[in-house]
């Protein structure tokens, strides 16, 4: 090639896909429970277009009570682990995420739960969460968007 004055034309084409995550169900509703009672709901995390392994981290909200104290009433557990992996057929495997809530105080809250991948893409599961007196109701709206 170095001594040959001929020119070669190489044409490359491809498709750029950005990784994303969908959530199923798109909305959650937890039944009202008394204070200090744990309630759990499970969502499926459906990763798409991840070409390599990535680990999901969760950013949970911390709530401030009327007296100024701060609580963390949410917790999450991944039953099959937090890693997004590529299956043998080239698709990403779904993950199950158990979202738990328990509070000893009545709270009201409107906020977000973020699922963050290895590349620090912040994938939003937006929740509308209302807690009243000795019960709570959890509703979520507008499911996910990429920030």
Coordinates of N, CA, C and O in Angstrom, one line a residue:
X1 N 0.8 -1.2 0.0 CA 0.0 0.0 0.0 C 0.9 1.3 0.0 O 0.5 2.2 -0.7
X2 N 2.0 1.2 0.7 CA 2.8 2.5 0.9 C 3.4 2.9 -0.5 O 3.5 4.1 -0.8
X3 N 3.8 1.9 -1.3 CA 4.4 2.2 -2.6 C 3.4 2.2 -3.7 O 3.8 2.6 -4.8
X4 N 2.2 1.9 -3.5 CA 1.2 1.8 -4.5 C 0.4 3.1 -4.5 O -0.3 3.4 -3.5
X5 N 0.4 3.8 -5.6 CA -0.4 5.1 -5.7 C -1.9 4.9 -5.8 O -2.6 5.9 -5.8
X6 N -2.3 3.7 -5.9 CA -3.8 3.5 -6.0 C -4.5 3.9 -4.8 O -4.0 3.8 -3.7
X7 N -5.7 4.4 -5.0 CA -6.5 4.8 -3.8 C -7.6 3.8 -3.6 O -8.2 3.2 -4.6
X8 N -7.9 3.5 -2.4 CA -9.0 2.6 -2.0 C -10.1 3.4 -1.3 O -9.8 4.2 -0.5
X9 N -11.3 3.1 -1.7 CA -12.4 3.7 -1.0 C -13.1 2.7 -0.2 O -13.5 1.6 -0.7
X10 N -13.3 3.0 1.1 CA -13.9 2.1 2.0 C -15.2 2.8 2.5 O -15.1 3.9 3.0
X11 N -16.3 2.1 2.4 CA -17.5 2.6 2.9 C -18.0 1.8 4.1 O -18.1 0.6 4.0
X12 N -18.3 2.5 5.2 CA -18.7 1.8 6.4 C -20.2 2.3 6.7 O -20.5 3.5 6.5
X13 N -21.0 1.4 7.2 CA -22.3 1.9 7.6 C -22.6 1.1 8.9 O -22.1 0.0 9.1
X14 N -23.5 1.7 9.6 CA -23.9 1.0 10.9 C -25.1 1.8 11.5 O -25.5 2.8 11.0
X15 N -25.6 1.2 12.6 CA -26.6 1.8 13.3 C -26.1 2.1 14.8 O -25.6 1.1 15.4
X16 N -26.3 3.3 15.2 CA -26.0 3.6 16.6 C -27.2 3.4 17.5 O -28.2 4.0 17.2
X17 N -27.0 2.6 18.5 CA -28.1 2.4 19.4 C -27.7 2.7 20.8 O -26.6 2.4 21.3
X18 N -28.5 3.5 21.5 CA -28.2 3.9 22.9 C -28.9 2.9 23.8 O -30.1 2.6 23.6
X19 N -28.2 2.5 24.8 CA -28.8 1.6 25.8 C -30.0 2.3 26.5 O -29.9 3.5 26.7
X20 N -31.0 1.6 26.8 CA -32.1 2.2 27.6 C -32.8 1.1 28.4 O -32.5 -0.1 28.2
X21 N -33.6 1.5 29.3 CA -34.3 0.6 30.2 C -35.8 0.9 30.2 O -36.2 2.1 30.3
X22 N -36.6 -0.1 30.1 CA -38.0 0.0 30.3 C -38.4 -0.7 31.6 O -37.7 -1.5 32.1
X23 N -39.6 -0.3 32.1 CA -40.1 -0.9 33.4 C -41.4 -1.5 33.1 O -42.3 -0.9 32.4
X24 N -41.6 -2.6 33.8 CA -42.9 -3.3 33.7 C -43.3 -3.8 35.1 O -42.5 -4.6 35.7
X25 N -44.4 -3.4 35.6 CA -45.5 -2.6 35.0 C -45.0 -1.1 35.0 O -44.2 -0.7 35.8
X26 N -45.7 -0.4 34.1 CA -45.3 1.0 34.0 C -45.8 1.8 35.3 O -45.3 2.9 35.6
X27 N -46.8 1.3 36.0 CA -47.3 2.0 37.2 C -47.4 0.9 38.3 O -47.8 -0.2 38.1
X28 N -47.2 1.4 39.5 CA -47.3 0.5 40.7 C -48.4 1.1 41.6 O -48.5 2.3 41.7
X29 N -49.1 0.2 42.3 CA -49.9 0.7 43.4 C -49.8 -0.3 44.5 O -50.0 -1.5 44.4
X30 N -49.4 0.3 45.6 CA -49.2 -0.5 46.9 C -50.5 -0.3 47.7 O -50.9 0.8 47.9
X31 N -51.0 -1.4 48.2 CA -52.2 -1.2 49.0 C -51.9 -0.5 50.4 O -50.8 -0.6 50.9
X32 N -52.9 0.2 50.9 CA -52.7 0.9 52.2 C -52.4 -0.1 53.3 O -52.9 -1.2 53.3
X33 N -51.4 0.3 54.1 CA -51.0 -0.5 55.3 C -50.8 0.3 56.5 O -50.6 1.5 56.3
X34 N -50.9 -0.2 57.7 CA -50.7 0.6 58.9 C -49.2 1.0 58.9 O -48.3 0.4 58.3
X35 N -48.9 1.9 59.8 CA -47.5 2.4 60.0 C -46.7 1.2 60.5 O -47.3 0.3 61.2
X36 N -45.4 1.2 60.2 CA -44.5 0.1 60.6 C -44.8 -1.3 60.0 O -44.3 -2.3 60.5
X37 N -45.5 -1.3 58.9 CA -45.8 -2.5 58.2 C -45.1 -2.4 56.8 O -45.3 -1.4 56.1
X38 N -44.3 -3.4 56.5 CA -43.6 -3.4 55.2 C -44.5 -3.8 54.1 O -45.2 -4.8 54.2
X39 N -44.4 -3.1 53.0 CA -45.1 -3.6 51.8 C -44.1 -3.6 50.6 O -43.2 -2.8 50.6
X40 N -44.3 -4.5 49.7 CA -43.4 -4.8 48.6 C -44.1 -4.9 47.3 O -45.2 -5.4 47.2
X41 N -43.5 -4.4 46.2 CA -44.0 -4.6 44.9 C -42.8 -4.9 44.0 O -41.7 -4.5 44.3
X42 N -43.0 -5.7 43.0 CA -42.0 -6.2 42.1 C -42.1 -5.5 40.7 O -43.3 -5.5 40.2
X43 N -41.1 -5.0 40.2 CA -41.1 -4.5 38.8 C -40.0 -5.3 38.0 O -39.1 -5.8 38.6
X44 N -40.3 -5.4 36.7 CA -39.3 -5.9 35.8 C -38.5 -4.8 35.2 O -39.1 -3.8 34.8
X45 N -37.2 -4.9 35.2 CA -36.4 -4.0 34.5 C -36.0 -4.6 33.2 O -35.4 -5.7 33.2
X46 N -36.3 -4.0 32.1 CA -36.1 -4.5 30.8 C -35.0 -3.7 30.0 O -35.3 -2.7 29.5
X47 N -33.8 -4.1 30.1 CA -32.7 -3.4 29.4 C -32.8 -3.7 27.9 O -33.1 -4.8 27.5
X48 N -32.4 -2.7 27.1 CA -32.4 -2.8 25.7 C -31.1 -2.2 25.1 O -30.7 -1.1 25.6
X49 N -30.5 -2.9 24.2 CA -29.3 -2.4 23.4 C -28.1 -2.2 24.3 O -27.2 -1.4 23.9
X50 N -27.9 -3.0 25.3 CA -26.6 -3.0 26.1 C -25.8 -4.0 25.4 O -26.1 -5.2 25.2
X51 N -24.6 -3.6 25.0 CA -23.7 -4.5 24.2 C -22.7 -5.2 25.1 O -22.0 -6.1 24.7
X52 N -22.6 -4.7 26.4 CA -21.7 -5.3 27.3 C -22.3 -5.3 28.7 O -23.3 -4.6 28.9
X53 N -21.7 -6.0 29.6 CA -22.3 -6.1 31.0 C -22.3 -4.7 31.6 O -21.4 -3.9 31.5
X54 N -23.3 -4.5 32.4 CA -23.4 -3.2 33.1 C -24.1 -3.6 34.5 O -25.0 -4.5 34.5
X55 N -23.8 -2.8 35.5 CA -24.4 -3.0 36.8 C -25.4 -1.9 37.1 O -25.0 -0.7 37.0
X56 N -26.6 -2.2 37.6 CA -27.6 -1.2 37.9 C -27.4 -0.8 39.4 O -27.4 -1.7 40.3
X57 N -27.4 0.4 39.7 CA -27.4 1.0 41.0 C -28.7 1.7 41.1 O -29.3 2.2 40.2
X58 N -29.2 1.9 42.3 CA -30.5 2.6 42.6 C -30.3 3.7 43.5 O -29.6 3.6 44.5
X59 N -30.8 4.9 43.1 CA -30.8 6.1 44.0 C -32.2 6.2 44.6 O -33.1 6.6 43.8
X60 N -32.3 6.0 45.9 CA -33.6 6.1 46.5 C -33.8 7.4 47.2 O -32.8 8.0 47.7
X61 N -35.0 7.9 47.3 CA -35.2 9.2 47.9 C -35.1 9.1 49.5 O -35.4 8.0 50.0
X62 N -34.7 10.2 50.1 CA -34.7 10.3 51.5 C -35.8 11.4 51.8 O -35.9 12.4 51.1
X63 N -36.7 11.1 52.8 CA -37.8 12.0 53.0 C -37.6 12.7 54.3 O -37.0 12.2 55.3
X64 N -38.0 14.0 54.3 CA -38.0 14.8 55.5 C -39.3 14.9 56.2 O -40.3 15.2 55.5
X65 N -39.4 14.6 57.4 CA -40.6 14.6 58.2 C -40.9 16.0 58.7 O -40.0 16.9 58.6
X66 N -42.1 16.3 59.1 CA -42.5 17.6 59.6 C -41.6 18.1 60.7 O -41.4 19.3 60.8
X67 N -41.1 17.3 61.6 CA -40.2 17.7 62.6 C -38.7 17.9 62.2 O -37.9 18.2 63.0
X68 N -38.5 17.7 60.9 CA -37.1 17.9 60.4 C -36.3 16.6 60.3 O -35.2 16.6 59.7
X69 N -36.7 15.6 61.0 CA -36.0 14.3 60.9 C -36.0 13.8 59.4 O -37.0 14.1 58.7
X70 N -35.0 13.1 59.0 CA -35.0 12.5 57.7 C -35.0 11.0 57.8 O -34.4 10.4 58.7
X71 N -35.8 10.4 56.9 CA -36.0 8.9 56.9 C -35.8 8.4 55.5 O -35.9 9.1 54.5
X72 N -35.4 7.1 55.4 CA -35.2 6.4 54.2 C -36.2 5.2 54.2 O -35.8 4.1 54.5
X73 N -37.4 5.4 53.8 CA -38.4 4.3 53.9 C -38.4 3.3 52.8 O -39.1 2.3 52.9
X74 N -37.7 3.6 51.7 CA -37.6 2.7 50.6 C -36.4 1.8 50.6 O -35.3 2.2 51.1
X75 N -36.5 0.6 50.1 CA -35.4 -0.3 49.9 C -35.7 -1.1 48.7 O -36.8 -1.2 48.3
X76 N -34.6 -1.6 48.1 CA -34.8 -2.4 46.9 C -33.9 -3.7 47.0 O -32.9 -3.7 47.7
X77 N -34.4 -4.7 46.4 CA -33.6 -6.0 46.3 C -33.8 -6.5 44.9 O -34.9 -6.5 44.3
X78 N -32.7 -7.0 44.4 CA -32.7 -7.7 43.1 C -32.6 -9.2 43.3 O -31.5 -9.6 43.8
X79 N -33.6 -9.9 42.9 CA -33.6 -11.4 43.2 C -32.6 -12.1 42.4 O -32.0 -13.1 42.8
X80 N -32.3 -11.7 41.1 CA -31.3 -12.4 40.3 C -30.0 -11.6 40.1 O -29.2 -11.8 39.2
X81 N -29.8 -10.6 40.9 CA -28.6 -9.8 40.8 C -28.9 -8.5 40.1 O -30.0 -8.3 39.5
X82 N -27.9 -7.6 40.1 CA -28.1 -6.2 39.5 C -27.4 -6.1 38.2 O -27.3 -5.0 37.6
X83 N -26.8 -7.1 37.6 CA -26.0 -7.0 36.4 C -26.9 -7.2 35.2 O -27.6 -8.2 35.1
X84 N -26.7 -6.3 34.2 CA -27.3 -6.5 32.9 C -26.3 -7.3 32.1 O -25.2 -6.9 32.0
X85 N -26.8 -8.4 31.6 CA -26.0 -9.3 30.8 C -26.6 -9.6 29.5 O -27.8 -9.5 29.3
X86 N -25.7 -9.9 28.5 CA -26.1 -10.3 27.2 C -26.3 -11.8 27.1 O -25.5 -12.5 27.5
X87 N -27.5 -12.2 26.7 CA -27.8 -13.6 26.5 C -27.1 -14.2 25.3 O -26.6 -13.4 24.4
X88 N -27.2 -15.5 25.1 CA -26.5 -16.1 23.9 C -27.2 -15.7 22.6 O -26.5 -15.7 21.6
X89 N -28.4 -15.2 22.6 CA -29.1 -14.8 21.4 C -28.9 -13.3 21.1 O -29.5 -12.7 20.2
X90 N -28.1 -12.6 22.0 CA -27.8 -11.2 21.7 C -28.7 -10.2 22.4 O -28.6 -9.0 22.2
X91 N -29.7 -10.7 23.1 CA -30.6 -9.8 23.8 C -30.2 -9.7 25.3 O -29.5 -10.5 25.8
X92 N -30.7 -8.6 25.9 CA -30.4 -8.4 27.3 C -31.4 -9.1 28.2 O -32.6 -9.1 27.9
X93 N -31.0 -9.7 29.3 CA -31.8 -10.4 30.2 C -32.6 -9.4 31.1 O -32.0 -8.5 31.6
X94 N -33.8 -9.7 31.4 CA -34.6 -8.9 32.3 C -34.2 -9.1 33.7 O -33.6 -10.2 34.1
X95 N -34.4 -8.1 34.5 CA -34.0 -8.1 36.0 C -35.3 -7.9 36.8 O -36.2 -7.2 36.3
X96 N -35.4 -8.6 37.9 CA -36.6 -8.3 38.8 C -36.1 -7.5 40.0 O -35.0 -7.8 40.6
X97 N -36.8 -6.4 40.3 CA -36.5 -5.5 41.3 C -37.7 -5.5 42.3 O -38.8 -5.1 41.9
X98 N -37.4 -5.8 43.6 CA -38.4 -5.7 44.6 C -38.3 -4.3 45.3 O -37.2 -4.1 45.9
X99 N -39.3 -3.5 45.2 CA -39.3 -2.2 45.9 C -40.1 -2.3 47.2 O -41.3 -2.7 47.1
X100 N -39.5 -2.0 48.3 CA -40.1 -2.1 49.6 C -40.3 -0.7 50.2 O -39.5 0.2 50.0
X101 N -41.4 -0.5 50.9 CA -41.7 0.7 51.7 C -42.1 0.3 53.1 O -42.9 -0.6 53.3
X102 N -41.6 1.0 54.1 CA -42.0 0.9 55.5 C -41.7 2.2 56.2 O -40.6 2.7 56.1
X103 N -42.7 2.7 56.9 CA -42.4 4.0 57.7 C -43.2 3.9 59.0 O -44.3 3.4 59.1
X104 N -42.5 4.5 60.0 CA -43.2 4.6 61.3 C -43.9 5.9 61.5 O -44.5 6.2 62.5
X105 N -43.7 6.8 60.5 CA -44.4 8.1 60.5 C -45.2 8.3 59.2 O -44.8 7.9 58.1
X106 N -46.3 9.0 59.3 CA -47.0 9.4 58.1 C -46.2 10.4 57.2 O -45.6 11.3 57.8
X107 N -46.2 10.2 55.9 CA -45.4 11.1 55.1 C -46.2 11.3 53.8 O -47.0 10.5 53.4
X108 N -45.9 12.4 53.1 CA -46.3 12.7 51.8 C -45.1 12.9 50.9 O -44.1 13.5 51.4
X109 N -45.1 12.4 49.7 CA -43.9 12.5 48.9 C -44.3 12.5 47.4 O -45.1 11.7 47.0
X110 N -43.6 13.3 46.7 CA -43.6 13.2 45.2 C -42.2 13.3 44.7 O -41.5 14.3 45.0
X111 N -41.7 12.3 44.1 CA -40.3 12.3 43.7 C -40.0 11.2 42.7 O -40.8 10.6 42.1
X112 N -38.7 10.8 42.6 CA -38.2 9.9 41.7 C -37.3 8.8 42.3 O -36.7 9.0 43.3
X113 N -37.3 7.7 41.6 CA -36.4 6.6 41.9 C -35.5 6.5 40.7 O -36.0 6.4 39.6
X114 N -34.2 6.6 40.8 CA -33.3 6.5 39.7 C -32.6 5.2 39.6 O -32.1 4.7 40.6
X115 N -32.5 4.6 38.4 CA -31.7 3.4 38.2 C -30.6 3.9 37.3 O -30.8 4.4 36.3
X116 N -29.3 3.6 37.8 CA -28.1 4.2 37.2 C -27.3 3.0 36.7 O -26.9 2.1 37.5
X117 N -26.9 3.1 35.4 CA -26.1 2.0 34.9 C -24.6 2.3 35.1 O -24.2 3.3 35.6
X118 N -23.8 1.4 34.6 CA -22.3 1.4 34.8 C -21.7 2.7 34.2 O -20.7 3.3 34.7
X119 N -22.3 3.2 33.1 CA -21.8 4.4 32.4 C -22.5 5.6 32.9 O -22.4 6.7 32.4
X120 N -23.1 5.5 34.1 CA -23.8 6.6 34.8 C -24.9 7.2 34.0 O -25.2 8.4 34.2
X121 N -25.5 6.5 33.1 CA -26.8 6.9 32.5 C -27.8 6.8 33.6 O -28.0 5.8 34.3
X122 N -28.5 7.9 33.9 CA -29.6 7.9 34.9 C -30.9 7.6 34.3 O -31.4 8.5 33.5
X123 N -31.4 6.5 34.6 CA -32.7 6.0 34.0 C -33.8 6.2 35.0 O -33.7 5.6 36.1
X124 N -34.8 6.9 34.7 CA -35.8 7.4 35.7 C -37.0 6.5 35.7 O -37.6 6.2 34.7
X125 N -37.3 6.1 36.9 CA -38.6 5.5 37.2 C -39.3 6.5 38.1 O -39.0 6.7 39.3
X126 N -40.2 7.3 37.5 CA -40.8 8.4 38.2 C -42.0 7.9 39.0 O -42.8 7.2 38.4
X127 N -42.1 8.3 40.2 CA -43.2 7.8 41.1 C -44.0 8.9 41.6 O -43.4 9.9 42.0
X128 N -45.2 8.8 41.7 CA -46.1 9.7 42.5 C -46.5 8.9 43.7 O -47.2 7.9 43.6
X129 N -46.0 9.3 44.9 CA -46.3 8.5 46.0 C -46.9 9.4 47.1 O -46.4 10.4 47.4
X130 N -48.1 8.9 47.6 CA -48.8 9.7 48.6 C -49.0 8.8 49.8 O -49.5 7.7 49.7
X131 N -48.7 9.3 51.0 CA -48.9 8.5 52.2 C -49.7 9.4 53.1 O -49.4 10.5 53.4
X132 N -50.8 8.8 53.6 CA -51.7 9.5 54.5 C -51.8 8.9 55.8 O -52.0 7.7 55.9
X133 N -51.9 9.7 56.9 CA -52.1 9.3 58.2 C -51.5 7.9 58.5 O -50.3 7.7 58.5
X134 N -52.3 6.9 58.8 CA -51.8 5.6 59.1 C -51.8 4.6 57.9 O -51.7 3.4 58.1
X135 N -52.0 5.1 56.7 CA -52.0 4.3 55.5 C -51.2 4.9 54.5 O -50.9 6.1 54.6
X136 N -50.9 4.2 53.4 CA -50.3 4.8 52.3 C -50.8 4.2 51.0 O -51.2 3.1 51.0
X137 N -50.7 5.0 50.0 CA -51.1 4.6 48.6 C -50.0 5.0 47.7 O -49.5 6.1 47.8
X138 N -49.6 4.1 46.9 CA -48.4 4.4 46.0 C -48.9 4.4 44.6 O -49.4 3.3 44.1
X139 N -48.8 5.5 43.9 CA -49.2 5.5 42.5 C -48.0 6.1 41.7 O -47.4 7.0 42.2
X140 N -47.7 5.6 40.6 CA -46.6 6.2 39.8 C -47.2 6.7 38.5 O -48.1 6.1 37.9
X141 N -46.5 7.7 38.0 CA -46.9 8.3 36.7 C -45.7 8.3 35.8 O -44.6 8.1 36.2
X142 N -45.9 8.7 34.6 CA -44.8 8.9 33.6 C -43.6 8.1 33.8 O -42.7 8.5 34.5
X143 N -43.5 7.0 33.2 CA -42.6 6.0 33.7 C -41.1 6.2 33.5 O -40.4 6.2 34.5
X144 N -40.7 6.3 32.4 CA -39.2 6.5 32.3 C -38.8 7.4 31.3 O -39.5 7.5 30.3
X145 N -37.8 8.1 31.5 CA -37.2 9.0 30.5 C -35.7 9.0 30.8 O -35.3 8.8 31.9
X146 N -35.0 9.3 29.8 CA -33.5 9.4 30.0 C -33.1 10.8 30.3 O -33.6 11.7 29.6
X147 N -32.3 11.0 31.3 CA -31.9 12.3 31.6 C -30.6 12.7 30.9 O -29.8 11.9 30.7

